[in-house]
XYZ file of C-alpha atoms in Angstrom:
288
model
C 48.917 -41.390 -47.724
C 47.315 -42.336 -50.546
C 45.125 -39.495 -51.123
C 48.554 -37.225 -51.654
C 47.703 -34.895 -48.815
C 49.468 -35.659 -45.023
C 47.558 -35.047 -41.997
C 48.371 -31.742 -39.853
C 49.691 -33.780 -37.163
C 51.871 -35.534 -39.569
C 53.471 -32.142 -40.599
C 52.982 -30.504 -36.876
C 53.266 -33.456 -34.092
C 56.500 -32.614 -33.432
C 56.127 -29.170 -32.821
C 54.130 -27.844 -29.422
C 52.966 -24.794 -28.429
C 52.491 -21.191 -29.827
C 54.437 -22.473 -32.983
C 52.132 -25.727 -33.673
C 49.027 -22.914 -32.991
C 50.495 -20.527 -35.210
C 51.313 -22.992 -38.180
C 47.957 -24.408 -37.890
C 46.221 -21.048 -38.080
C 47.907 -19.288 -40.494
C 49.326 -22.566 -42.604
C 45.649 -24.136 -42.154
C 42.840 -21.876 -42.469
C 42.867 -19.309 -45.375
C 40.214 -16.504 -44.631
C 38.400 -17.811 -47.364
C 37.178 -21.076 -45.626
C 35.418 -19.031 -42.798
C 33.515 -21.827 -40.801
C 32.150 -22.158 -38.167
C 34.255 -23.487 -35.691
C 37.614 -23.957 -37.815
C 41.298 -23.781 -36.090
C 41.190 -19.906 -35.709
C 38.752 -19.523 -33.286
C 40.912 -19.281 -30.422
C 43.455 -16.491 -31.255
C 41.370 -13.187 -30.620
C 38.289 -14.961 -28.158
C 36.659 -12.272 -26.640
C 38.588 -9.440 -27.731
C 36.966 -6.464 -29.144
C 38.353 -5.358 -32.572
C 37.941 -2.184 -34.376
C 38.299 -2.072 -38.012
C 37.591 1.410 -39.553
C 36.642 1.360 -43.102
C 35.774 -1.917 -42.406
C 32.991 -2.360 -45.443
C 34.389 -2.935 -48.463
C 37.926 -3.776 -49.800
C 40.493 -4.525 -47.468
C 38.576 -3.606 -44.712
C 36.160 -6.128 -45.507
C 38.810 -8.838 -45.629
C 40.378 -7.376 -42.326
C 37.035 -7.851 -40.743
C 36.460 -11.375 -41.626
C 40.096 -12.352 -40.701
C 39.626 -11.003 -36.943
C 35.990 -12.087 -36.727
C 37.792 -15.741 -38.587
C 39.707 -15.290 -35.696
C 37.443 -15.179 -32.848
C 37.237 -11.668 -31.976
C 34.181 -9.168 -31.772
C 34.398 -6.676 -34.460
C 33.307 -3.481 -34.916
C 32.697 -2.602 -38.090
C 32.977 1.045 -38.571
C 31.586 2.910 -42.093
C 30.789 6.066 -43.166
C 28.601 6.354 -46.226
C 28.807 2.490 -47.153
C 25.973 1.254 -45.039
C 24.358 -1.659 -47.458
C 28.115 -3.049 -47.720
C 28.656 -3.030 -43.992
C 25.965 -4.967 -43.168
C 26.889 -7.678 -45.649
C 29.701 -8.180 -43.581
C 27.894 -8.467 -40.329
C 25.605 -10.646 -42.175
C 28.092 -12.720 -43.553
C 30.422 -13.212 -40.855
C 27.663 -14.163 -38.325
C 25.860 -16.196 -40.573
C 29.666 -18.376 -40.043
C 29.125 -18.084 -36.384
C 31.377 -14.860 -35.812
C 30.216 -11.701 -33.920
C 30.260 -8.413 -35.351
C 28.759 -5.016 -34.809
C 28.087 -1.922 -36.940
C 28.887 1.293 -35.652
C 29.039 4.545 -38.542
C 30.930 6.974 -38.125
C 32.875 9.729 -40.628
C 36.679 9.389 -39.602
C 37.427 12.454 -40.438
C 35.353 14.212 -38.416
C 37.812 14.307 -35.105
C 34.426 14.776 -32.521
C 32.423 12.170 -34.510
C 34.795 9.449 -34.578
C 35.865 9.960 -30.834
C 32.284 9.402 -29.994
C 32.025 6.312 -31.666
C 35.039 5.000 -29.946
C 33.432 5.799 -26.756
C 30.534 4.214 -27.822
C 32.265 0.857 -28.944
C 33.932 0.622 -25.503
C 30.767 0.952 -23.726
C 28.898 -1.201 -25.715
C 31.313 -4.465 -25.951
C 34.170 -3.342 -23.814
C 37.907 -1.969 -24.493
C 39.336 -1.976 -27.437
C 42.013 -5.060 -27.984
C 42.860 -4.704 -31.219
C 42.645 -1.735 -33.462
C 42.688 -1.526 -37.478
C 43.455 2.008 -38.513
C 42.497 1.442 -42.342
C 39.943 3.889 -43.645
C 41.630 5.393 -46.845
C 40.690 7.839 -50.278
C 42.298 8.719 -52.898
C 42.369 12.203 -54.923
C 44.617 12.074 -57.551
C 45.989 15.239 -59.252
C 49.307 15.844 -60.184
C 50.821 18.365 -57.587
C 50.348 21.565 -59.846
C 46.913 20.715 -60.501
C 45.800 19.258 -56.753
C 43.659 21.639 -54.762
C 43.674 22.230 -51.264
C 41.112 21.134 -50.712
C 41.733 17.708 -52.009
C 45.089 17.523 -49.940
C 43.130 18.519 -46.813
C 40.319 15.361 -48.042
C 42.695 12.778 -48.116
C 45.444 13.770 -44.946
C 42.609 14.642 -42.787
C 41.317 10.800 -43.899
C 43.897 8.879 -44.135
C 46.463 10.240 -41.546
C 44.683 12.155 -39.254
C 41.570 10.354 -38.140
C 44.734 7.881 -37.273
C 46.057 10.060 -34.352
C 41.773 10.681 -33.534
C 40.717 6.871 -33.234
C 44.215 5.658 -31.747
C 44.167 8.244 -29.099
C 40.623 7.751 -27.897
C 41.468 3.609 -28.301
C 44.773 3.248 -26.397
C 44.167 3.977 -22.871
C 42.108 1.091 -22.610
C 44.588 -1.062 -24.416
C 46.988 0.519 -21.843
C 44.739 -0.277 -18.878
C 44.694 -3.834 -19.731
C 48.553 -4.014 -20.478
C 47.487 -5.810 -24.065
C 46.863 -4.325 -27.430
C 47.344 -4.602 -31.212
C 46.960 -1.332 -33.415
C 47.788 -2.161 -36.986
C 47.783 0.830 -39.249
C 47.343 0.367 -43.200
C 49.904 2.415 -45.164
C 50.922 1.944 -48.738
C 53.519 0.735 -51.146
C 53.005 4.587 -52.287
C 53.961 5.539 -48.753
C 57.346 3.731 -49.229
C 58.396 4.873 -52.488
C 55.873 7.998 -53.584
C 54.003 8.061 -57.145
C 53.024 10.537 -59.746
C 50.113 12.261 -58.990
C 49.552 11.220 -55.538
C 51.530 13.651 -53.489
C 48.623 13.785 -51.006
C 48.119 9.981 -50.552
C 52.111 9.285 -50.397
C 52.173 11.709 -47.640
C 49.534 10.302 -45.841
C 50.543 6.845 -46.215
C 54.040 7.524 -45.276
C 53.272 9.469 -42.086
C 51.305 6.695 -41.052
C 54.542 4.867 -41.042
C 56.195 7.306 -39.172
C 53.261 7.704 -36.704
C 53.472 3.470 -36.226
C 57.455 3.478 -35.547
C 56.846 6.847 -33.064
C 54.052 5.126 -31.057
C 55.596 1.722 -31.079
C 58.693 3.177 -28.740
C 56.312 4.897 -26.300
C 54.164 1.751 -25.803
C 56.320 -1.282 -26.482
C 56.905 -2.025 -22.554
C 52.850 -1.698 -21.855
C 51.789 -4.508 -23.973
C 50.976 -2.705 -27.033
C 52.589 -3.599 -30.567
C 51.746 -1.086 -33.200
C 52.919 -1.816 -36.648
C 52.304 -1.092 -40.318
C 51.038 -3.302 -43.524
C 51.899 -1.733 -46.712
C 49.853 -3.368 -49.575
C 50.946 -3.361 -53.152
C 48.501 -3.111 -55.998
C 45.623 -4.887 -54.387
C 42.474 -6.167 -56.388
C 39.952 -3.632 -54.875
C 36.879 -1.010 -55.656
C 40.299 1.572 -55.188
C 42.201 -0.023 -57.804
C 39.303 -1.143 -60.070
C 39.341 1.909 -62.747
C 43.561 1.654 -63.474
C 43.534 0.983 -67.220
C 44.499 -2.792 -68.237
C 47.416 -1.803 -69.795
C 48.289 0.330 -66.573
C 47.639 -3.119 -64.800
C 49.864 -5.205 -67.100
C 52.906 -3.329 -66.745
C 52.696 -3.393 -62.969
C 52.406 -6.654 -63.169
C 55.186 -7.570 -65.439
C 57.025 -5.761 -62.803
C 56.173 -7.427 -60.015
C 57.733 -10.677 -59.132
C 54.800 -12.351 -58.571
C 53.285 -11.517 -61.514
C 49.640 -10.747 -60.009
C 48.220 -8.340 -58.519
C 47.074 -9.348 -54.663
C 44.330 -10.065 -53.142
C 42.496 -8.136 -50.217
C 42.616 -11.698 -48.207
C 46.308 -11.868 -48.653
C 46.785 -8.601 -46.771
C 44.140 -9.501 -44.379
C 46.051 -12.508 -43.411
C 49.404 -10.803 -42.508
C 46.995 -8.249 -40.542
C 45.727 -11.222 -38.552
C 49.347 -12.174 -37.738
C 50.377 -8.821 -36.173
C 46.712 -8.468 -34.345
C 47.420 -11.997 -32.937
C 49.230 -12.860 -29.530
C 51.988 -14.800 -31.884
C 53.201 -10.948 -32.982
C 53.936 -9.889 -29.536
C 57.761 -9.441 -30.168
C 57.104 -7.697 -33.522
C 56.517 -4.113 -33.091
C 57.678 -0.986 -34.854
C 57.620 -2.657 -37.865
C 55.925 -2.158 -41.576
C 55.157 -5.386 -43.642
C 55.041 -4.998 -47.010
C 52.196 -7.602 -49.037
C 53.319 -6.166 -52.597
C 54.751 -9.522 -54.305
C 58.328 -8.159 -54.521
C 57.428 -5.379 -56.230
C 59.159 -2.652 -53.674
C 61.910 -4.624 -51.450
């Protein structure tokens, strides 16, 4: 080995399988190097994958990862329209299929339709991405009403909308994923975001709810709670704000949006089919 670097069947020969397959993808293939045809493709062939909030952020990544992985996405946006289509253009410009579909989330008859839509237009829905999130921050005293109603009626319940109108397909074909995106602030609550811990942490108790009434159907729904994530959301905390969390943090970094996309992939793929119920946190050891 002179070059330094061993060959994958060097490190995997020995191993057969769904474990050699699941090494190789996620060991093998970062979302970054999105080819053509690289080791992923195989995982999600065929199946249809929704992805709300899908056009910037970690929705973006999300996308990507699934389309990385072989499956059809739907890319679902509301106002974000110029994004969106950068990430149909750029994942089929890598060979991946993808399909744009807008849609306000928190608009319960709206986003129904466009589930309705999706399923007639490229078939059930396999694997579902419940990740369309805002933020209005106000310390409780100060919050409105109206800016509690914003961000539940966003972030929590356009979850029970698209899910609903989603599973019985996933039911009828005795297979389905539904990952829902909570937050670190779901787990342990932070100043000034009563209204976004709530949301985030209901999501958590929606995923553990759901997971017992569909485990023995096929269906795994789960939770990923991201840390302090380098994104458009996170983009105006002061660098001093920024330092501190990351002296905090284990790591020592804030994440990327790829990082969470990648444990997203895992739970969406057929290798997470025992893991239900369950909320990964992708925070660097900042909240254990």
């Amino acid at each position: 080995m002179g070059s330094g670097h061993a060959r994958v069947d060097d490190i995997y020969g020995t191993w057969s399988g769904p474990i050699k397959q699941l090494c190789l993808t996620f060991g093998g293939a970062p979302v970054q190097s999105f080819t053509k045809r690289n080791i992923m493709s195989a995982i999600l062939e065929n199946k249809v994958c929704l992805v709300t909030g899908a056009g910037r952020g970690i929705g973006r990544a999300i996308a990507i990862a699934l389309a990385q992985a072989g499956g059809h996405v739907a890319i679902n946006y509301n106002r974000s329209e110029a994004e969106a289509n950068a990430v149909k253009t750029f994942i089929e410009g890598a060979g991946g299929k993808a399909t744009l579909y807008q849609g306000n989330v928190s608009d319960s008859f709206n986003i129904r339709g466009v589930v309705e839509k999706i399923s007639g237009d490229l078939g059930p829905i396999a694997v579902l991405i419940n990740n369309a999130g805002i933020t209005r921050d106000k310390s409780f005293l100060k919050m409105t009403k109206e800016q509690w109603d914003e961000v539940i009626d966003v972030n929590l319940s356009s979850t029970f909308d698209v899910t609903q109108a989603a599973l019985p397909g996933m039911l009828d074909a005795g297979w389905g994923r539904i990952v829902n995106i909570s937050s670190i602030v779901g787990l342990k609550g932070n100043f000034g975001q009563t209204n976004y811990s709530a949301s985030k942490g209901g999501l958590i108790s929606f995923t553990k709810s759901l997971a017992i009434e569909t485990a023995r159907k096929g269906v795994t729904v789960n939770a990923v709670a991201p840390g302090f994530i380098e994104t458009d959301m996170t983009r105006d905390i002061p660098q001093k704000v920024i330092d501190y969390v990351n002296s905090l943090t284990p790591a020592g970094r804030m994440g990327t949006a790829e990082e969470v996309a990648s444990a997203v992939a895992f739970l969406a793929s057929p290798a997470a089919s025992y893991i239900t119920g369950q909320v990964i946190s992708v925070n660097g050891g900042l909240y254990m």
